[in-house]
């Protein structure tokens, strides 16, 4: 006999579990199906563990530089076993928090795979049994999986993906990273903080190709200063294992052939949607799922009535907070409510050192869209907190409309950028002007003062 619910959620990652909890708070009977661990990729193999390691490696690097700040540190070393224990402690604590919330709100969790048989029917397959669930609404938040580039030898044993590299008990003495996107650059930061040799091979004309050009150039300069060997417009042609252990990558750069060798190799070329497995054979075609991506409309409805999809599985922006927003917006539509979240402004963050955070439009994007804008850049070396904490380089750039000075974009590269971007996302979302932002009193000394200073510079800018 089928178990009946009001909502079935496939996937307990950022796109699924917040929507499940919100629906349960509203009195709905909710079932969540998760084949792995609560929290999804972000909590278990992505955002949280990566930032845990980066936090520790950043502290280690700063210890090596502490003499400039009047501190003498001797015999500092990295206890990788303890660091891995810490990573697991953080994951476990957050995972348990989700489980507790499920229990408090009455969400029923099924551990296994979920497959939609037909409208309103989902079959859960566990290691022991099959369970039929029914609900008038289904939310798919199945996430994504590691993308494997079509490079000969990339599937050799020992080639790492991000999850495997995170779990290593001993870091490689040298590492090649194929891909200079967010994942690649965060691992480059981690390994260089530990004093390891890192080589980055990026096929595009710059690292972090989806972000502001000046940010990409500055990060490349900083990491090169720390010993990271970065190659852009570098197309990897094949990968081979070396007899003495490790790998050699052959690549082409500026029309010439080169090679790089290292003990470890990370393929960090992104992730692809994982939507095929959630459908029965008879629904796969009608759903329009292609290359793992499930197409949805502006309200996250799939082509099958009553079924919604959000997050990475739709092939959109692969950010945890974007997935969460989409899940809650999909729930709003199911419940007949007005949208509770403004999805027009989605901040992007990179947890290198210095941190990087962006929201809204860059100057180039605004001009390409036909929006006349003006910009102002505040150099953070003028900021007291920046100087006293020994930061290396940073800036805050604001973009505003020419006609009314409403903030339409922000790009930050400095300490605490990922914490400060929320204020600027709010400014963009609510149409706040440079004058209104400059009129907010920011406490001193803080990194956040830079936002007010950038806004004042923007007011002074003449178009």
JSON list of C-alpha atoms in Angstrom, two decimals, residues 24 45 199 215 279 289 352 403 410:
[
{"chain": "A", "resi": 24, "resn": "UNK", "atom": "CA", "xyz": [6.17, 21.08, 6.96]},
{"chain": "A", "resi": 45, "resn": "UNK", "atom": "CA", "xyz": [31.64, 17.15, -0.55]},
{"chain": "A", "resi": 199, "resn": "UNK", "atom": "CA", "xyz": [50.13, 24.07, -11.65]},
{"chain": "A", "resi": 215, "resn": "UNK", "atom": "CA", "xyz": [39.38, 40.21, -10.35]},
{"chain": "A", "resi": 279, "resn": "UNK", "atom": "CA", "xyz": [12.31, 9.50, -14.19]},
{"chain": "A", "resi": 289, "resn": "UNK", "atom": "CA", "xyz": [15.38, 15.89, -19.87]},
{"chain": "A", "resi": 352, "resn": "UNK", "atom": "CA", "xyz": [40.31, 32.28, -2.01]},
{"chain": "A", "resi": 403, "resn": "UNK", "atom": "CA", "xyz": [20.49, 58.73, -14.61]},
{"chain": "A", "resi": 410, "resn": "UNK", "atom": "CA", "xyz": [29.15, 45.28, -7.12]}
]
